[in-house]
Amino acid sequence: MRAVETVFATRLCDDSGMKHSTAISRLVDVADGLDRAAQWPETTLVAAHAFGAVLNSEADIGHVQLAFVVAEPAESVPWMAQPAHLDALAATLRFTKLPLSWRWRPEAWPVWNHEIDRAVRFWTKDIGRDQGALDALAAGTIGDLTIEGPPSGEDLHTQLLVERDIGRRH
């Protein structure tokens, strides 16, 4: 477990007590980087979601939590996997220099799981940034956005069993 904690810590630049407006600026920085990366032929990124404290405009935000959806087999990116080529992409985009933490999610699975109970998509490869989502996050009015989360406890349980089995094989 110690190795996982160490690796995760290197992926997280902490900026304790970040203002909500600063967190939104970081999301815009991420969207800028993703727009650049979408033009690279080898990029498998297909979507980016924000989750956690940034969805609540009143919350104290230590770092912006992101879920990056990739067009890769689920067996390659189970929960908490850190594929070298994807972490290299994050480093190339300088995400490691920002107060961010992220998880890779395979396109075949929903973005939600036991940790990501509510997520808002703010970028897709086909369209780019969703300015409406970014504006709503900035204003703290996400009620009109599509918030992705488990439809039921049973759906969450079923998905977690799938992820557990693939994670163990990984």
Short mmCIF file of N, CA and C in Angstrom, two decimals:
data_model
loop_
_atom_site.label_atom_id
_atom_site.label_comp_id
_atom_site.label_asym_id
_atom_site.label_seq_id
_atom_site.Cartn_x
_atom_site.Cartn_y
_atom_site.Cartn_z
N MET A 1 0.83 -1.19 0.00
CA MET A 1 0.00 0.00 0.00
C MET A 1 0.86 1.25 0.00
N ARG A 2 2.02 1.16 0.58
CA ARG A 2 2.92 2.30 0.69
C ARG A 2 3.31 2.82 -0.69
N ALA A 3 3.59 1.92 -1.64
CA ALA A 3 3.97 2.34 -2.98
C ALA A 3 2.85 3.11 -3.66
N VAL A 4 1.61 2.66 -3.48
CA VAL A 4 0.47 3.35 -4.08
C VAL A 4 0.36 4.76 -3.50
N GLU A 5 0.51 4.89 -2.20
CA GLU A 5 0.42 6.21 -1.57
C GLU A 5 1.51 7.13 -2.09
N THR A 6 2.71 6.62 -2.26
CA THR A 6 3.82 7.43 -2.74
C THR A 6 3.57 7.88 -4.17
N VAL A 7 3.15 6.96 -5.03
CA VAL A 7 2.89 7.31 -6.42
C VAL A 7 1.76 8.33 -6.51
N PHE A 8 0.68 8.12 -5.75
CA PHE A 8 -0.43 9.06 -5.81
C PHE A 8 0.00 10.43 -5.34
N ALA A 9 0.86 10.49 -4.34
CA ALA A 9 1.31 11.77 -3.82
C ALA A 9 2.08 12.54 -4.88
N THR A 10 2.81 11.86 -5.75
CA THR A 10 3.55 12.56 -6.78
C THR A 10 2.63 13.10 -7.87
N ARG A 11 1.42 12.57 -7.94
CA ARG A 11 0.47 13.04 -8.94
C ARG A 11 -0.37 14.19 -8.42
N LEU A 12 -0.14 14.60 -7.21
CA LEU A 12 -1.01 15.58 -6.58
C LEU A 12 -0.18 16.76 -6.10
N CYS A 13 -0.43 17.92 -6.68
CA CYS A 13 0.20 19.15 -6.22
C CYS A 13 -0.83 19.84 -5.33
N ASP A 14 -0.56 19.92 -4.03
CA ASP A 14 -1.53 20.43 -3.09
C ASP A 14 -1.48 21.94 -2.99
N ASP A 15 -2.65 22.57 -2.98
CA ASP A 15 -2.79 24.01 -2.84
C ASP A 15 -3.92 24.21 -1.84
N SER A 16 -3.62 23.95 -0.55
CA SER A 16 -4.64 23.93 0.49
C SER A 16 -5.47 25.20 0.49
N GLY A 17 -6.76 25.01 0.68
CA GLY A 17 -7.67 26.14 0.80
C GLY A 17 -7.86 26.93 -0.47
N MET A 18 -7.83 26.29 -1.61
CA MET A 18 -8.00 26.96 -2.88
C MET A 18 -9.40 27.55 -2.99
N LYS A 19 -9.49 28.75 -3.52
CA LYS A 19 -10.78 29.36 -3.78
C LYS A 19 -11.48 28.62 -4.91
N HIS A 20 -12.80 28.67 -4.90
CA HIS A 20 -13.57 28.02 -5.95
C HIS A 20 -13.23 28.60 -7.32
N SER A 21 -13.05 29.91 -7.41
CA SER A 21 -12.72 30.54 -8.69
C SER A 21 -11.37 30.05 -9.20
N THR A 22 -10.42 29.80 -8.30
CA THR A 22 -9.12 29.27 -8.71
C THR A 22 -9.28 27.84 -9.23
N ALA A 23 -10.12 27.07 -8.58
CA ALA A 23 -10.36 25.69 -9.03
C ALA A 23 -10.95 25.69 -10.43
N ILE A 24 -11.86 26.61 -10.71
CA ILE A 24 -12.45 26.69 -12.05
C ILE A 24 -11.39 27.10 -13.05
N SER A 25 -10.50 28.00 -12.66
CA SER A 25 -9.39 28.38 -13.55
C SER A 25 -8.53 27.16 -13.88
N ARG A 26 -8.35 26.29 -12.91
CA ARG A 26 -7.57 25.07 -13.15
C ARG A 26 -8.30 24.15 -14.12
N LEU A 27 -9.63 24.09 -14.03
CA LEU A 27 -10.40 23.29 -15.00
C LEU A 27 -10.23 23.85 -16.40
N VAL A 28 -10.21 25.16 -16.52
CA VAL A 28 -9.99 25.79 -17.83
C VAL A 28 -8.59 25.45 -18.34
N ASP A 29 -7.59 25.48 -17.45
CA ASP A 29 -6.23 25.08 -17.84
C ASP A 29 -6.22 23.64 -18.35
N VAL A 30 -6.93 22.77 -17.66
CA VAL A 30 -7.01 21.38 -18.08
C VAL A 30 -7.67 21.27 -19.45
N ALA A 31 -8.77 21.98 -19.64
CA ALA A 31 -9.46 21.95 -20.94
C ALA A 31 -8.55 22.45 -22.05
N ASP A 32 -7.75 23.48 -21.79
CA ASP A 32 -6.79 23.97 -22.78
C ASP A 32 -5.81 22.86 -23.16
N GLY A 33 -5.28 22.18 -22.16
CA GLY A 33 -4.34 21.09 -22.42
C GLY A 33 -4.99 19.95 -23.18
N LEU A 34 -6.21 19.62 -22.81
CA LEU A 34 -6.91 18.53 -23.49
C LEU A 34 -7.23 18.90 -24.93
N ASP A 35 -7.53 20.17 -25.18
CA ASP A 35 -7.76 20.61 -26.57
C ASP A 35 -6.51 20.39 -27.41
N ARG A 36 -5.35 20.68 -26.84
CA ARG A 36 -4.08 20.44 -27.57
C ARG A 36 -3.87 18.94 -27.79
N ALA A 37 -4.06 18.17 -26.74
CA ALA A 37 -3.80 16.73 -26.82
C ALA A 37 -4.74 16.02 -27.78
N ALA A 38 -5.95 16.52 -27.93
CA ALA A 38 -6.93 15.89 -28.83
C ALA A 38 -6.44 15.88 -30.28
N GLN A 39 -5.53 16.76 -30.61
CA GLN A 39 -5.01 16.85 -31.98
C GLN A 39 -3.89 15.85 -32.24
N TRP A 40 -3.35 15.25 -31.18
CA TRP A 40 -2.27 14.28 -31.34
C TRP A 40 -2.86 12.93 -31.70
N PRO A 41 -2.36 12.29 -32.73
CA PRO A 41 -2.98 11.04 -33.21
C PRO A 41 -2.96 9.90 -32.20
N GLU A 42 -1.98 9.84 -31.31
CA GLU A 42 -1.89 8.71 -30.38
C GLU A 42 -2.71 8.89 -29.11
N THR A 43 -3.35 10.04 -28.94
CA THR A 43 -4.10 10.31 -27.72
C THR A 43 -5.38 9.49 -27.67
N THR A 44 -5.60 8.83 -26.54
CA THR A 44 -6.81 8.02 -26.37
C THR A 44 -7.83 8.70 -25.46
N LEU A 45 -7.54 9.91 -25.00
CA LEU A 45 -8.49 10.64 -24.15
C LEU A 45 -9.77 10.93 -24.92
N VAL A 46 -10.91 10.64 -24.31
CA VAL A 46 -12.18 10.92 -24.98
C VAL A 46 -13.08 11.87 -24.18
N ALA A 47 -12.85 11.99 -22.86
CA ALA A 47 -13.69 12.88 -22.06
C ALA A 47 -13.00 13.19 -20.74
N ALA A 48 -13.40 14.32 -20.16
CA ALA A 48 -12.90 14.70 -18.83
C ALA A 48 -14.09 15.13 -17.99
N HIS A 49 -14.10 14.65 -16.75
CA HIS A 49 -15.16 14.96 -15.79
C HIS A 49 -14.54 15.55 -14.52
N ALA A 50 -15.23 16.48 -13.94
CA ALA A 50 -14.86 17.00 -12.63
C ALA A 50 -15.75 16.32 -11.60
N PHE A 51 -15.18 16.04 -10.43
CA PHE A 51 -15.98 15.49 -9.35
C PHE A 51 -15.43 15.99 -8.03
N GLY A 52 -16.12 15.67 -6.97
CA GLY A 52 -15.65 16.07 -5.64
C GLY A 52 -16.03 17.49 -5.27
N ALA A 53 -15.18 18.14 -4.51
CA ALA A 53 -15.48 19.45 -3.91
C ALA A 53 -15.74 20.55 -4.94
N VAL A 54 -15.16 20.45 -6.12
CA VAL A 54 -15.35 21.51 -7.12
C VAL A 54 -16.81 21.60 -7.58
N LEU A 55 -17.59 20.56 -7.35
CA LEU A 55 -19.01 20.61 -7.72
C LEU A 55 -19.82 21.43 -6.73
N ASN A 56 -19.24 21.74 -5.58
CA ASN A 56 -19.92 22.50 -4.55
C ASN A 56 -19.21 23.85 -4.41
N SER A 57 -19.84 24.92 -4.82
CA SER A 57 -19.19 26.24 -4.81
C SER A 57 -18.88 26.72 -3.40
N GLU A 58 -19.47 26.11 -2.38
CA GLU A 58 -19.23 26.52 -1.00
C GLU A 58 -18.14 25.70 -0.32
N ALA A 59 -17.66 24.66 -0.97
CA ALA A 59 -16.71 23.73 -0.35
C ALA A 59 -15.30 24.31 -0.32
N ASP A 60 -14.54 23.87 0.67
CA ASP A 60 -13.11 24.16 0.73
C ASP A 60 -12.43 23.17 -0.20
N ILE A 61 -11.68 23.67 -1.16
CA ILE A 61 -11.11 22.81 -2.19
C ILE A 61 -9.60 22.71 -2.00
N GLY A 62 -9.14 21.52 -1.70
CA GLY A 62 -7.70 21.29 -1.57
C GLY A 62 -7.06 21.04 -2.92
N HIS A 63 -7.78 20.34 -3.79
CA HIS A 63 -7.32 20.06 -5.15
C HIS A 63 -8.53 19.72 -6.00
N VAL A 64 -8.39 19.88 -7.30
CA VAL A 64 -9.46 19.59 -8.23
C VAL A 64 -9.37 18.12 -8.60
N GLN A 65 -10.48 17.41 -8.43
CA GLN A 65 -10.52 15.99 -8.74
C GLN A 65 -11.10 15.78 -10.13
N LEU A 66 -10.41 14.96 -10.92
CA LEU A 66 -10.79 14.73 -12.30
C LEU A 66 -10.84 13.24 -12.61
N ALA A 67 -11.72 12.90 -13.53
CA ALA A 67 -11.77 11.55 -14.09
C ALA A 67 -11.58 11.71 -15.59
N PHE A 68 -10.52 11.11 -16.11
CA PHE A 68 -10.24 11.14 -17.53
C PHE A 68 -10.67 9.83 -18.14
N VAL A 69 -11.56 9.90 -19.11
CA VAL A 69 -12.07 8.71 -19.80
C VAL A 69 -11.19 8.47 -21.02
N VAL A 70 -10.73 7.23 -21.16
CA VAL A 70 -9.84 6.87 -22.25
C VAL A 70 -10.40 5.71 -23.06
N ALA A 71 -10.12 5.73 -24.36
CA ALA A 71 -10.53 4.66 -25.25
C ALA A 71 -9.46 3.57 -25.22
N GLU A 72 -9.44 2.86 -24.12
CA GLU A 72 -8.49 1.77 -23.92
C GLU A 72 -9.25 0.63 -23.24
N PRO A 73 -8.76 -0.59 -23.37
CA PRO A 73 -9.45 -1.71 -22.74
C PRO A 73 -9.52 -1.54 -21.22
N ALA A 74 -10.63 -1.93 -20.65
CA ALA A 74 -10.81 -1.82 -19.20
C ALA A 74 -9.70 -2.56 -18.45
N GLU A 75 -9.21 -3.64 -19.03
CA GLU A 75 -8.15 -4.41 -18.39
C GLU A 75 -6.86 -3.60 -18.26
N SER A 76 -6.69 -2.57 -19.08
CA SER A 76 -5.48 -1.73 -19.04
C SER A 76 -5.59 -0.59 -18.04
N VAL A 77 -6.81 -0.20 -17.71
CA VAL A 77 -6.99 0.95 -16.81
C VAL A 77 -8.03 0.68 -15.72
N PRO A 78 -7.83 -0.40 -14.94
CA PRO A 78 -8.76 -0.61 -13.83
C PRO A 78 -8.56 0.51 -12.79
N TRP A 79 -9.40 0.53 -11.80
CA TRP A 79 -9.36 1.57 -10.77
C TRP A 79 -7.95 1.70 -10.18
N MET A 80 -7.48 2.91 -10.11
CA MET A 80 -6.18 3.30 -9.55
C MET A 80 -4.99 2.86 -10.38
N ALA A 81 -5.22 2.34 -11.59
CA ALA A 81 -4.09 2.00 -12.45
C ALA A 81 -3.43 3.30 -12.91
N GLN A 82 -2.13 3.21 -13.15
CA GLN A 82 -1.38 4.36 -13.61
C GLN A 82 -0.52 3.97 -14.80
N PRO A 83 -1.16 3.74 -15.94
CA PRO A 83 -0.39 3.35 -17.12
C PRO A 83 0.65 4.42 -17.44
N ALA A 84 1.86 3.98 -17.71
CA ALA A 84 2.97 4.91 -17.92
C ALA A 84 2.68 5.90 -19.04
N HIS A 85 2.10 5.42 -20.15
CA HIS A 85 1.87 6.33 -21.28
C HIS A 85 0.82 7.39 -20.94
N LEU A 86 -0.16 7.06 -20.09
CA LEU A 86 -1.16 8.05 -19.70
C LEU A 86 -0.60 9.03 -18.68
N ASP A 87 0.18 8.54 -17.75
CA ASP A 87 0.82 9.46 -16.80
C ASP A 87 1.83 10.36 -17.51
N ALA A 88 2.48 9.85 -18.55
CA ALA A 88 3.40 10.69 -19.34
C ALA A 88 2.62 11.78 -20.06
N LEU A 89 1.44 11.45 -20.55
CA LEU A 89 0.59 12.46 -21.19
C LEU A 89 0.22 13.54 -20.19
N ALA A 90 -0.19 13.15 -18.99
CA ALA A 90 -0.54 14.12 -17.96
C ALA A 90 0.65 15.02 -17.62
N ALA A 91 1.83 14.43 -17.57
CA ALA A 91 3.03 15.22 -17.28
C ALA A 91 3.35 16.16 -18.44
N THR A 92 3.20 15.69 -19.67
CA THR A 92 3.44 16.53 -20.84
C THR A 92 2.50 17.73 -20.85
N LEU A 93 1.27 17.51 -20.42
CA LEU A 93 0.29 18.60 -20.36
C LEU A 93 0.45 19.44 -19.10
N ARG A 94 1.44 19.11 -18.28
CA ARG A 94 1.79 19.86 -17.07
C ARG A 94 0.72 19.78 -15.98
N PHE A 95 -0.10 18.73 -16.03
CA PHE A 95 -1.11 18.54 -14.99
C PHE A 95 -0.46 18.27 -13.64
N THR A 96 0.74 17.71 -13.67
CA THR A 96 1.45 17.42 -12.43
C THR A 96 1.88 18.70 -11.71
N LYS A 97 1.87 19.82 -12.41
CA LYS A 97 2.26 21.11 -11.81
C LYS A 97 1.07 21.87 -11.24
N LEU A 98 -0.13 21.34 -11.43
CA LEU A 98 -1.35 22.00 -10.97
C LEU A 98 -1.93 21.27 -9.77
N PRO A 99 -2.76 21.94 -8.96
CA PRO A 99 -3.38 21.27 -7.81
C PRO A 99 -4.53 20.35 -8.26
N LEU A 100 -4.14 19.24 -8.88
CA LEU A 100 -5.10 18.29 -9.46
C LEU A 100 -4.82 16.89 -8.94
N SER A 101 -5.86 16.09 -8.90
CA SER A 101 -5.69 14.65 -8.78
C SER A 101 -6.62 14.05 -9.81
N TRP A 102 -6.25 12.92 -10.36
CA TRP A 102 -7.06 12.34 -11.42
C TRP A 102 -7.05 10.83 -11.36
N ARG A 103 -8.07 10.30 -12.00
CA ARG A 103 -8.22 8.85 -12.17
C ARG A 103 -8.49 8.60 -13.64
N TRP A 104 -7.98 7.49 -14.13
CA TRP A 104 -8.25 7.05 -15.49
C TRP A 104 -9.45 6.13 -15.47
N ARG A 105 -10.39 6.33 -16.39
CA ARG A 105 -11.57 5.47 -16.48
C ARG A 105 -11.69 4.99 -17.92
N PRO A 106 -11.89 3.69 -18.11
CA PRO A 106 -12.06 3.18 -19.48
C PRO A 106 -13.41 3.62 -20.04
N GLU A 107 -13.42 3.85 -21.32
CA GLU A 107 -14.63 4.28 -22.01
C GLU A 107 -15.77 3.27 -21.88
N ALA A 108 -15.44 2.01 -21.74
CA ALA A 108 -16.45 0.95 -21.65
C ALA A 108 -17.23 0.98 -20.34
N TRP A 109 -16.70 1.64 -19.33
CA TRP A 109 -17.35 1.69 -18.03
C TRP A 109 -17.95 3.06 -17.78
N PRO A 110 -18.91 3.15 -16.88
CA PRO A 110 -19.40 4.47 -16.49
C PRO A 110 -18.30 5.23 -15.76
N VAL A 111 -18.38 6.54 -15.76
CA VAL A 111 -17.37 7.33 -15.06
C VAL A 111 -17.51 7.17 -13.55
N TRP A 112 -18.70 6.88 -13.07
CA TRP A 112 -18.93 6.77 -11.62
C TRP A 112 -18.48 5.42 -11.08
N ASN A 113 -18.18 5.44 -9.79
CA ASN A 113 -17.88 4.23 -9.05
C ASN A 113 -18.02 4.54 -7.56
N HIS A 114 -17.35 3.82 -6.70
CA HIS A 114 -17.48 4.03 -5.25
C HIS A 114 -16.91 5.37 -4.80
N GLU A 115 -15.96 5.94 -5.51
CA GLU A 115 -15.36 7.22 -5.14
C GLU A 115 -15.97 8.38 -5.91
N ILE A 116 -16.34 8.13 -7.13
CA ILE A 116 -16.91 9.17 -7.99
C ILE A 116 -18.43 8.98 -7.99
N ASP A 117 -19.09 9.63 -7.04
CA ASP A 117 -20.54 9.44 -6.95
C ASP A 117 -21.31 10.49 -7.73
N ARG A 118 -20.67 11.61 -8.06
CA ARG A 118 -21.27 12.66 -8.89
C ARG A 118 -20.17 13.27 -9.74
N ALA A 119 -20.38 13.31 -11.05
CA ALA A 119 -19.36 13.86 -11.95
C ALA A 119 -20.03 14.69 -13.03
N VAL A 120 -19.34 15.76 -13.42
CA VAL A 120 -19.83 16.63 -14.49
C VAL A 120 -18.79 16.63 -15.61
N ARG A 121 -19.25 16.28 -16.80
CA ARG A 121 -18.35 16.28 -17.96
C ARG A 121 -18.16 17.72 -18.43
N PHE A 122 -16.89 18.12 -18.60
CA PHE A 122 -16.61 19.48 -19.05
C PHE A 122 -15.78 19.51 -20.33
N TRP A 123 -15.41 18.33 -20.85
CA TRP A 123 -14.62 18.26 -22.08
C TRP A 123 -14.84 16.92 -22.75
N THR A 124 -14.92 16.95 -24.10
CA THR A 124 -14.93 15.72 -24.90
C THR A 124 -14.02 15.91 -26.10
N LYS A 125 -13.47 14.82 -26.58
CA LYS A 125 -12.56 14.88 -27.72
C LYS A 125 -13.26 15.43 -28.96
N ASP A 126 -14.50 15.02 -29.18
CA ASP A 126 -15.23 15.43 -30.39
C ASP A 126 -15.62 16.90 -30.39
N ILE A 127 -15.98 17.44 -29.23
CA ILE A 127 -16.51 18.80 -29.14
C ILE A 127 -15.51 19.77 -28.51
N GLY A 128 -14.67 19.27 -27.64
CA GLY A 128 -13.77 20.14 -26.88
C GLY A 128 -14.43 20.55 -25.58
N ARG A 129 -14.07 21.72 -25.09
CA ARG A 129 -14.60 22.16 -23.80
C ARG A 129 -16.09 22.43 -23.88
N ASP A 130 -16.78 22.13 -22.81
CA ASP A 130 -18.20 22.44 -22.68
C ASP A 130 -18.28 23.72 -21.85
N GLN A 131 -18.34 24.85 -22.56
CA GLN A 131 -18.32 26.14 -21.87
C GLN A 131 -19.52 26.30 -20.96
N GLY A 132 -20.65 25.74 -21.32
CA GLY A 132 -21.83 25.79 -20.46
C GLY A 132 -21.60 25.10 -19.13
N ALA A 133 -20.93 23.94 -19.18
CA ALA A 133 -20.62 23.22 -17.94
C ALA A 133 -19.62 24.01 -17.10
N LEU A 134 -18.60 24.57 -17.74
CA LEU A 134 -17.61 25.36 -16.99
C LEU A 134 -18.26 26.59 -16.37
N ASP A 135 -19.15 27.24 -17.11
CA ASP A 135 -19.85 28.42 -16.57
C ASP A 135 -20.74 28.04 -15.40
N ALA A 136 -21.44 26.93 -15.52
CA ALA A 136 -22.32 26.48 -14.43
C ALA A 136 -21.50 26.10 -13.20
N LEU A 137 -20.38 25.44 -13.40
CA LEU A 137 -19.51 25.11 -12.27
C LEU A 137 -18.99 26.39 -11.61
N ALA A 138 -18.63 27.38 -12.42
CA ALA A 138 -18.13 28.65 -11.88
C ALA A 138 -19.21 29.37 -11.07
N ALA A 139 -20.44 29.31 -11.56
CA ALA A 139 -21.55 30.00 -10.90
C ALA A 139 -22.14 29.18 -9.74
N GLY A 140 -21.75 27.92 -9.65
CA GLY A 140 -22.30 27.06 -8.61
C GLY A 140 -23.74 26.65 -8.89
N THR A 141 -24.11 26.64 -10.16
CA THR A 141 -25.48 26.30 -10.56
C THR A 141 -25.47 25.04 -11.42
N ILE A 142 -25.02 23.94 -10.85
CA ILE A 142 -24.89 22.72 -11.64
C ILE A 142 -26.20 21.93 -11.73
N GLY A 143 -27.24 22.43 -11.12
CA GLY A 143 -28.52 21.73 -11.12
C GLY A 143 -29.08 21.48 -12.51
N ASP A 144 -28.72 22.32 -13.48
CA ASP A 144 -29.22 22.15 -14.85
C ASP A 144 -28.33 21.25 -15.69
N LEU A 145 -27.18 20.84 -15.15
CA LEU A 145 -26.25 20.00 -15.90
C LEU A 145 -26.58 18.52 -15.70
N THR A 146 -26.09 17.72 -16.61
CA THR A 146 -26.18 16.27 -16.44
C THR A 146 -25.10 15.87 -15.45
N ILE A 147 -25.53 15.35 -14.34
CA ILE A 147 -24.59 14.88 -13.32
C ILE A 147 -24.60 13.37 -13.37
N GLU A 148 -23.46 12.81 -13.69
CA GLU A 148 -23.36 11.36 -13.82
C GLU A 148 -23.05 10.74 -12.47
N GLY A 149 -23.82 9.74 -12.15
CA GLY A 149 -23.65 9.01 -10.91
C GLY A 149 -24.38 7.69 -11.01
N PRO A 150 -24.17 6.81 -10.06
CA PRO A 150 -24.85 5.52 -10.13
C PRO A 150 -26.36 5.69 -10.03
N PRO A 151 -27.11 5.08 -10.94
CA PRO A 151 -28.56 5.21 -10.91
C PRO A 151 -29.19 4.56 -9.68
N SER A 152 -28.53 3.53 -9.17
CA SER A 152 -29.06 2.85 -7.98
C SER A 152 -27.92 2.16 -7.25
N GLY A 153 -28.20 1.78 -6.03
CA GLY A 153 -27.22 1.03 -5.25
C GLY A 153 -26.89 -0.31 -5.90
N GLU A 154 -27.90 -0.92 -6.51
CA GLU A 154 -27.68 -2.20 -7.17
C GLU A 154 -26.75 -2.04 -8.38
N ASP A 155 -26.96 -0.97 -9.17
CA ASP A 155 -26.08 -0.72 -10.31
C ASP A 155 -24.64 -0.48 -9.85
N LEU A 156 -24.49 0.27 -8.77
CA LEU A 156 -23.16 0.53 -8.22
C LEU A 156 -22.51 -0.78 -7.78
N HIS A 157 -23.26 -1.60 -7.07
CA HIS A 157 -22.73 -2.88 -6.60
C HIS A 157 -22.28 -3.76 -7.77
N THR A 158 -23.11 -3.85 -8.79
CA THR A 158 -22.78 -4.67 -9.96
C THR A 158 -21.51 -4.16 -10.64
N GLN A 159 -21.41 -2.83 -10.81
CA GLN A 159 -20.23 -2.26 -11.45
C GLN A 159 -18.98 -2.50 -10.61
N LEU A 160 -19.11 -2.38 -9.31
CA LEU A 160 -17.95 -2.59 -8.44
C LEU A 160 -17.45 -4.03 -8.49
N LEU A 161 -18.36 -4.97 -8.64
CA LEU A 161 -17.94 -6.37 -8.78
C LEU A 161 -17.14 -6.57 -10.06
N VAL A 162 -17.59 -5.97 -11.14
CA VAL A 162 -16.87 -6.05 -12.42
C VAL A 162 -15.48 -5.44 -12.26
N GLU A 163 -15.43 -4.26 -11.67
CA GLU A 163 -14.15 -3.56 -11.52
C GLU A 163 -13.22 -4.31 -10.57
N ARG A 164 -13.75 -4.88 -9.52
CA ARG A 164 -12.94 -5.64 -8.58
C ARG A 164 -12.27 -6.82 -9.29
N ASP A 165 -13.06 -7.55 -10.06
CA ASP A 165 -12.52 -8.74 -10.73
C ASP A 165 -11.44 -8.36 -11.74
N ILE A 166 -11.66 -7.32 -12.51
CA ILE A 166 -10.66 -6.89 -13.48
C ILE A 166 -9.44 -6.31 -12.76
N GLY A 167 -9.66 -5.57 -11.70
CA GLY A 167 -8.55 -5.01 -10.93
C GLY A 167 -7.67 -6.10 -10.34
N ARG A 168 -8.27 -7.16 -9.87
CA ARG A 168 -7.48 -8.28 -9.31
C ARG A 168 -6.63 -8.95 -10.37
N ARG A 169 -7.19 -9.10 -11.57
CA ARG A 169 -6.43 -9.71 -12.65
C ARG A 169 -5.29 -8.79 -13.11
N HIS A 170 -5.50 -7.51 -13.00
CA HIS A 170 -4.49 -6.54 -13.42
C HIS A 170 -3.27 -6.65 -12.55
#
